[in-house]
Coordinates of C-alpha atoms and ligand atoms in Angstrom, one line a residue:
H1 CA 22.6 -36.1 -10.1
R2 CA 20.8 -33.6 -12.9
R3 CA 23.3 -30.6 -13.5
G4 CA 23.4 -27.9 -10.7
L5 CA 21.9 -29.9 -8.2
Q6 CA 24.6 -31.8 -6.6
T7 CA 24.1 -34.0 -3.4
G8 CA 26.5 -33.3 -0.3
Q9 CA 28.9 -31.4 1.3
S10 CA 31.2 -30.8 -1.2
V11 CA 30.2 -28.3 -4.0
T12 CA 31.8 -28.6 -8.0
K13 CA 29.6 -27.2 -9.9
I14 CA 27.8 -24.0 -9.0
P15 CA 24.1 -23.8 -9.9
E16 CA 23.5 -20.7 -11.3
F17 CA 19.7 -20.7 -10.5
A18 CA 18.3 -19.6 -6.3
F19 CA 14.6 -19.1 -4.5
A20 CA 13.3 -16.3 -2.4
F21 CA 10.4 -17.9 -0.6
D22 CA 7.2 -15.7 0.9
I23 CA 6.4 -17.4 4.6
D24 CA 2.8 -17.0 5.3
G25 CA 0.2 -19.2 3.0
V26 CA 4.3 -20.9 1.4
L27 CA 5.6 -22.5 4.7
L28 CA 3.2 -22.0 7.3
R29 CA -0.2 -20.2 8.3
S30 CA -0.1 -18.3 10.9
S31 CA 2.4 -20.6 13.3
T32 CA 1.4 -23.8 12.2
P33 CA 4.3 -25.2 8.9
L34 CA 2.5 -26.5 6.0
P35 CA 2.9 -30.5 5.3
R36 CA 6.3 -30.1 3.0
A37 CA 8.0 -26.8 4.0
T38 CA 10.6 -28.3 5.9
Q39 CA 11.3 -30.9 2.9
S40 CA 11.7 -27.9 0.0
L41 CA 14.0 -26.4 2.9
Q42 CA 16.0 -29.2 3.8
Y43 CA 15.9 -30.5 -0.1
L44 CA 17.6 -27.4 -1.2
Q45 CA 20.1 -27.0 1.7
H46 CA 20.8 -30.3 0.5
Q47 CA 21.5 -29.9 -2.9
N48 CA 23.4 -26.6 -2.4
I49 CA 20.9 -24.0 -3.6
P50 CA 21.0 -20.8 -2.0
F51 CA 17.4 -19.8 -0.5
I52 CA 16.3 -16.0 1.2
L53 CA 13.0 -16.0 3.2
L54 CA 11.5 -12.9 2.3
T55 CA 8.2 -11.9 4.5
N56 CA 5.7 -8.8 4.7
G57 CA 5.5 -9.6 8.1
G58 CA 7.3 -8.9 10.9
G59 CA 6.6 -7.8 14.8
K60 CA 9.9 -9.1 15.9
H61 CA 13.3 -9.1 15.9
E62 CA 15.2 -10.7 12.6
S63 CA 17.2 -12.8 15.7
E64 CA 14.0 -13.7 17.6
R65 CA 12.0 -14.8 14.1
I66 CA 14.4 -16.4 12.5
A67 CA 15.0 -18.7 16.3
D68 CA 11.0 -19.2 15.8
L69 CA 11.5 -20.2 12.2
E70 CA 14.5 -22.8 13.0
S71 CA 12.3 -24.7 15.2
R72 CA 8.9 -24.7 13.8
L73 CA 10.7 -25.7 10.0
S74 CA 13.4 -28.0 11.9
I75 CA 15.4 -26.5 9.5
H76 CA 18.8 -24.2 9.9
L77 CA 18.4 -20.3 9.1
P78 CA 21.6 -18.5 8.6
P79 CA 20.5 -14.6 9.5
A80 CA 21.4 -13.5 6.5
S81 CA 18.9 -15.9 4.2
F82 CA 16.0 -13.9 6.5
I83 CA 14.2 -11.0 5.4
Q84 CA 11.2 -9.3 6.9
S85 CA 8.9 -6.1 6.1
H86 CA 10.5 -3.7 8.2
T87 CA 14.7 -5.1 7.7
P88 CA 14.9 -2.1 5.6
F89 CA 14.5 0.4 8.5
A90 CA 17.6 -0.6 10.1
S91 CA 19.7 1.2 7.0
L92 CA 17.7 4.4 7.5
N93 CA 20.2 6.0 9.4
S94 CA 19.5 9.8 8.8
Y95 CA 16.6 9.0 11.1
K96 CA 18.5 6.9 14.1
D97 CA 19.1 10.2 16.4
K98 CA 16.0 11.9 16.0
T99 CA 12.1 11.3 18.1
I100 CA 10.4 8.8 15.7
L101 CA 6.4 6.9 16.6
V102 CA 6.7 3.6 16.3
L103 CA 2.9 1.6 15.3
G104 CA 2.1 -1.9 15.4
G105 CA 3.2 -5.5 16.5
D106 CA 1.8 -7.1 20.1
E107 CA 2.8 -4.2 23.4
D108 CA 5.6 -2.6 22.4
K109 CA 8.1 -5.3 21.1
C110 CA 8.4 -3.5 17.8
R111 CA 9.9 -0.4 20.0
D112 CA 12.5 -3.2 21.1
V113 CA 13.3 -3.5 17.8
A114 CA 13.2 0.1 16.3
L115 CA 15.7 0.2 19.6
R116 CA 18.1 -2.4 18.1
Y117 CA 18.1 -0.9 14.8
G118 CA 19.9 1.9 16.7
F119 CA 17.1 4.4 16.6
K120 CA 17.8 6.3 19.9
T121 CA 14.5 7.8 20.9
V122 CA 11.5 5.8 20.3
V123 CA 7.7 6.6 21.2
T124 CA 4.9 4.6 20.5
P125 CA 0.8 5.8 20.8
G126 CA 0.3 3.4 24.1
D127 CA 3.6 5.7 25.9
I128 CA 1.3 9.0 24.6
F129 CA -2.2 7.6 25.5
A130 CA -0.9 6.0 28.8
A131 CA 0.1 9.7 29.8
Y132 CA -2.3 11.4 28.0
P133 CA -5.4 9.4 28.2
S134 CA -8.6 12.0 27.0
I135 CA -6.1 11.8 23.5
W136 CA -8.4 9.2 22.2
P137 CA -11.7 8.6 24.9
F138 CA -12.3 5.3 22.9
S139 CA -9.7 3.2 24.5
A140 CA -10.2 3.9 28.1
H141 CA -10.9 0.2 28.5
M142 CA -7.4 -0.3 27.6
L143 CA -5.8 2.3 30.0
E144 CA -3.8 -0.6 31.9
Y145 CA -3.3 -3.0 29.3
Y146 CA -1.0 -0.1 27.9
R147 CA -0.2 1.0 31.3
G148 CA 1.7 -2.5 31.8
F149 CA 4.0 -1.4 28.8
A150 CA 4.0 1.9 28.0
R151 CA 7.4 4.5 28.9
P152 CA 7.6 7.5 30.4
L153 CA 7.4 10.5 26.9
P154 CA 10.9 12.0 26.1
A155 CA 9.2 14.9 26.6
P156 CA 5.5 16.5 28.1
I157 CA 2.5 17.3 25.1
D158 CA 2.4 21.4 25.7
P159 CA 1.5 23.1 22.8
A160 CA 2.0 26.5 25.4
H161 CA 5.4 25.8 24.9
P162 CA 5.9 24.1 21.5
D163 CA 10.0 24.7 22.0
R164 CA 9.9 22.1 24.8
S165 CA 6.7 19.9 23.9
L166 CA 7.0 16.3 22.2
K167 CA 8.1 16.2 18.6
I168 CA 7.9 13.6 16.4
D169 CA 10.0 13.7 13.3
A170 CA 9.0 10.6 11.6
V171 CA 6.1 7.9 11.6
F172 CA 7.2 4.1 11.2
V173 CA 4.8 1.4 10.6
F174 CA 6.7 -1.5 11.8
N175 CA 3.8 -4.2 11.3
D176 CA -0.3 -4.4 12.0
P177 CA -1.9 -2.0 14.5
R178 CA -3.7 -3.7 17.0
D179 CA -5.4 -1.1 17.8
W180 CA -6.6 0.8 14.9
G181 CA -8.9 3.8 16.4
L182 CA -5.5 4.8 18.8
D183 CA -3.0 5.0 15.9
T184 CA -5.2 6.3 13.4
Q185 CA -5.6 9.8 16.1
I186 CA -2.2 9.1 17.0
I187 CA -1.4 9.3 13.0
K188 CA -3.7 12.1 12.3
D189 CA -2.6 14.1 15.3
V190 CA 1.0 14.1 14.2
L191 CA 0.7 14.4 10.6
L192 CA -1.9 17.9 11.3
S193 CA 0.4 19.2 14.1
R194 CA 3.3 21.8 13.4
A195 CA 6.6 19.8 11.7
G196 CA 5.6 17.1 14.4
I197 CA 4.9 18.6 17.2
L198 CA 2.2 17.1 19.5
G199 CA -0.9 18.7 20.4
T200 CA -0.9 22.0 17.9
L201 CA -3.0 22.2 14.2
S202 CA -0.3 23.4 11.6
E203 CA -2.3 26.4 9.6
K204 CA -1.1 25.6 6.7
N205 CA -3.4 21.9 7.3
G206 CA -6.9 22.0 7.1
N207 CA -6.6 24.1 4.6
P208 CA -9.0 22.3 1.2
D209 CA -7.1 25.3 -0.9
L210 CA -4.1 23.8 -0.8
P211 CA -2.6 22.3 -3.4
N212 CA -2.3 18.4 -2.6
N213 CA 1.6 18.9 -1.4
G214 CA -0.2 21.4 0.9
F215 CA -0.1 18.4 3.3
Q216 CA 3.1 17.7 2.8
Q217 CA 4.7 21.0 4.6
D218 CA 8.6 20.7 4.1
D219 CA 8.7 19.9 7.8
Q220 CA 5.8 17.2 7.8
P221 CA 7.1 14.3 9.4
P222 CA 7.3 11.5 7.0
L223 CA 5.3 8.5 7.5
F224 CA 6.5 4.9 6.7
F225 CA 4.8 1.7 5.8
S226 CA 6.4 -1.6 6.1
N227 CA 3.6 -3.9 4.5
P228 CA 1.3 -2.8 1.3
D229 CA -0.4 -6.5 2.4
L230 CA -4.7 -5.5 2.5
L231 CA -5.2 -9.3 2.9
W232 CA -2.7 -12.2 3.6
A233 CA -3.0 -15.9 4.3
A234 CA -3.6 -16.4 8.6
K235 CA -4.7 -19.4 10.4
Y236 CA -8.3 -18.8 9.6
H237 CA -9.5 -20.6 6.0
L238 CA -10.2 -17.2 4.7
P239 CA -7.4 -14.0 3.9
R240 CA -7.1 -11.9 6.9
L241 CA -7.0 -7.9 7.0
G242 CA -3.1 -6.9 6.9
Q243 CA -1.0 -3.7 7.1
G244 CA -2.6 -2.3 3.6
G245 CA -6.1 -2.6 5.4
F246 CA -4.5 -0.4 7.9
R247 CA -3.4 2.3 5.5
A248 CA -7.0 1.7 4.0
A249 CA -8.8 3.2 6.3
L250 CA -6.3 5.5 8.1
E251 CA -6.5 7.2 4.1
G252 CA -9.7 6.8 4.0
V253 CA -10.4 9.0 7.1
W254 CA -7.3 11.2 5.8
S255 CA -9.2 12.2 2.8
A256 CA -12.4 12.5 5.1
I257 CA -10.5 15.6 7.4
T258 CA -8.3 16.9 4.2
G259 CA -11.5 17.9 2.4
G260 CA -13.5 14.7 1.8
K261 CA -14.3 12.7 -1.9
E262 CA -13.8 16.6 -4.3
N263 CA -11.1 18.6 -2.0
G264 CA -9.9 15.3 0.1
V265 CA -6.0 15.0 -0.3
A266 CA -4.0 12.1 -0.4
L267 CA -1.9 10.3 2.5
Y268 CA 1.4 11.4 1.7
K269 CA 3.2 8.5 2.7
T270 CA 6.2 5.7 1.6
V271 CA 5.3 2.4 1.7
M272 CA 8.2 -0.7 1.2
G273 CA 7.7 -4.4 1.1
K274 CA 6.4 -6.9 -1.9
P275 CA 5.6 -6.2 -4.8
H276 CA 7.9 -2.9 -3.9
Q277 CA 10.9 -2.4 -5.9
P278 CA 13.0 -1.6 -3.6
T279 CA 12.2 -4.7 -1.5
Y280 CA 13.5 -6.9 -4.3
E281 CA 16.4 -5.1 -4.6
F282 CA 17.2 -5.4 -1.1
A283 CA 16.6 -8.8 -0.8
E284 CA 18.1 -9.9 -4.9
K285 CA 21.6 -7.8 -2.8
R286 CA 21.3 -10.0 -0.1
L287 CA 20.2 -13.1 -1.8
V288 CA 23.3 -12.6 -4.3
E289 CA 25.8 -12.3 -1.1
H290 CA 24.4 -15.1 0.7
R291 CA 24.8 -17.2 -2.2
E292 CA 28.5 -16.4 -2.3
A293 CA 29.3 -16.9 1.4
L294 CA 27.7 -20.2 1.5
L295 CA 29.8 -21.6 -1.3
R296 CA 33.1 -19.8 0.4
E297 CA 32.1 -21.9 3.6
K298 CA 31.1 -25.1 1.5
G299 CA 35.7 -24.6 0.0
Y300 CA 34.3 -23.5 -3.3
Q301 CA 37.6 -22.0 -4.3
G302 CA 36.7 -21.2 -7.5
E303 CA 34.6 -18.0 -9.6
V304 CA 31.2 -17.6 -8.7
K305 CA 29.5 -17.3 -12.0
P306 CA 26.3 -14.7 -11.4
L307 CA 23.2 -15.5 -10.4
K308 CA 20.8 -16.5 -13.2
R309 CA 17.6 -16.9 -12.4
V310 CA 15.3 -16.9 -8.9
Y311 CA 12.6 -18.3 -8.5
M312 CA 10.3 -16.2 -6.2
V313 CA 7.7 -19.0 -4.7
G314 CA 4.6 -17.4 -3.2
D315 CA 0.7 -17.2 -2.5
N316 CA 0.1 -13.1 -2.7
P317 CA -0.6 -12.2 -6.6
E318 CA -0.7 -8.7 -5.8
S319 CA 2.9 -8.8 -3.7
D320 CA 4.9 -11.7 -4.3
I321 CA 3.7 -12.6 -8.3
L322 CA 3.7 -9.0 -9.0
G323 CA 6.9 -7.9 -7.5
A324 CA 8.8 -11.0 -8.9
N325 CA 6.5 -9.8 -12.8
N326 CA 8.2 -6.2 -12.2
Y327 CA 11.3 -6.3 -10.5
E328 CA 14.2 -4.9 -12.9
S329 CA 17.6 -6.3 -12.2
K330 CA 20.5 -4.4 -12.0
L331 CA 22.3 -7.8 -12.2
G332 CA 20.9 -9.3 -14.7
T333 CA 19.0 -11.8 -13.1
D334 CA 15.9 -12.9 -14.5
W335 CA 13.4 -13.6 -11.0
T336 CA 10.4 -15.6 -12.0
S337 CA 7.5 -16.1 -10.3
V338 CA 6.1 -19.6 -9.1
L339 CA 2.0 -19.1 -6.9
V340 CA 0.9 -22.0 -5.3
E341 CA -2.5 -22.5 -3.7
T342 CA -1.9 -22.7 0.1
G343 CA -3.1 -19.2 0.9
V344 CA -4.5 -16.2 -0.2
Y345 CA -4.6 -16.9 -4.4
E346 CA -8.0 -19.2 -4.5
K347 CA -7.0 -22.2 -6.7
G348 CA -8.9 -22.5 -10.2
T349 CA -9.8 -18.8 -10.2
E350 CA -7.8 -16.4 -12.5
P351 CA -5.1 -14.8 -10.8
K352 CA -5.0 -10.9 -11.0
H353 CA -1.1 -10.7 -11.6
R354 CA -0.4 -13.7 -13.4
P355 CA 2.3 -16.0 -12.4
R356 CA 5.1 -18.0 -14.7
K357 CA 3.6 -21.4 -12.7
I358 CA 1.2 -22.0 -10.6
V359 CA 1.5 -25.2 -8.5
G360 CA 0.1 -27.0 -5.9
D361 CA 2.3 -26.4 -3.0
V362 CA 5.9 -25.0 -2.2
W363 CA 7.1 -29.1 -2.6
D364 CA 5.7 -28.3 -6.6
A365 CA 7.4 -25.3 -6.5
V366 CA 10.8 -26.7 -6.0
R367 CA 11.1 -29.7 -8.6
W368 CA 9.1 -28.0 -11.1
A369 CA 12.0 -25.2 -11.1
A370 CA 14.7 -27.6 -10.1
V371 CA 13.6 -29.4 -14.0
E372 CA 13.4 -26.9 -15.6
Q373 CA 16.9 -26.2 -14.7
E374 CA 18.1 -29.8 -15.1
Ligands
LIG401 O1 1.7 -9.5 8.1 C1 2.1 -10.2 7.1 C2 1.5 -11.1 6.4 O2 1.2 -9.9 5.3 C3 2.0 -11.7 5.0 O3 3.3 -12.3 4.8 O4 5.0 -13.9 4.8 O5 2.9 -13.7 3.3 O6 4.7 -11.9 2.6 P1 4.2 -12.8 2.9
LIG402 MG1 2.2 -14.8 2.0

């Protein structure tokens, strides 16, 4: 058997390479596995080659998503091998005791995720709308839907008594918003408020003469996005708008509100997810730890030489390929980008960000890497 690709359970030689797989457009199209996804992952498990799944998707707790992936892909996935868009939010401990606004996802699944991450006080736009329907007149037809899962607000919207009014300390977009109108309105209200106190207007905001940072006051609540994807590969044959599409729409509204083309200011935000460096750092750390744990599990006692190469297999040049190409590893690991033709990238076109290799599907990616590692 080729060097670096052992068979069976006992591990005698440690492969110095591993894989990071994107999910949508590489392993799945929405909930349908791509033809050779399962055999690719089973092959690597059999060869003791470690891999992680690194997705800009989300909307459920990791444990729930893993169980779903395991049944769809007929594969065992250790929890450590799975990283989704909002996984890094779980480490933002300074907000755990604050009041956060959580957006996106089906019904209030993302609220559950945030609570399981340890955030103590979580509010959703649905909670606010259910309590104050006039806050967004154009979702009146959805009121019963929201009331089906809304929870009471921790405090009322009472601008006459700001000290006891609902105050949002940070805004987190966990997953793709289902009601762009309501969510845009609520985010705007929070960002233009005095220190996150809903129902108030900050005297600093709305003043176009202020410098750009006039809209990021010291006490203005920070806004976190978990996924930059403008487009993604769903079941439909053409790419669909992702969370990056919502952000672009919000930024258009924000620019218009803060002064338009001439005087409008940029939306102050933090965007996580592929292709950004922090997401790849988080993934690399997790992959290195996971590789070591796998080897120990298989009874390997020796020294584990450092990981030399990670093959990042993705379908989106803007996230998977750009991120791997730009990633600067502090552990000396080389991230090699491999682009598949089963997702966002259109076969035969020139990708905006050139991968190391373009292949048909995930199995071609695994085989190409295996041959390279011979
Ligand atoms: O919402 C999911 C989409 O943004 C893409 O996910 O798995 O291709 O990173 P993925
Ligand atoms: Mg993808």
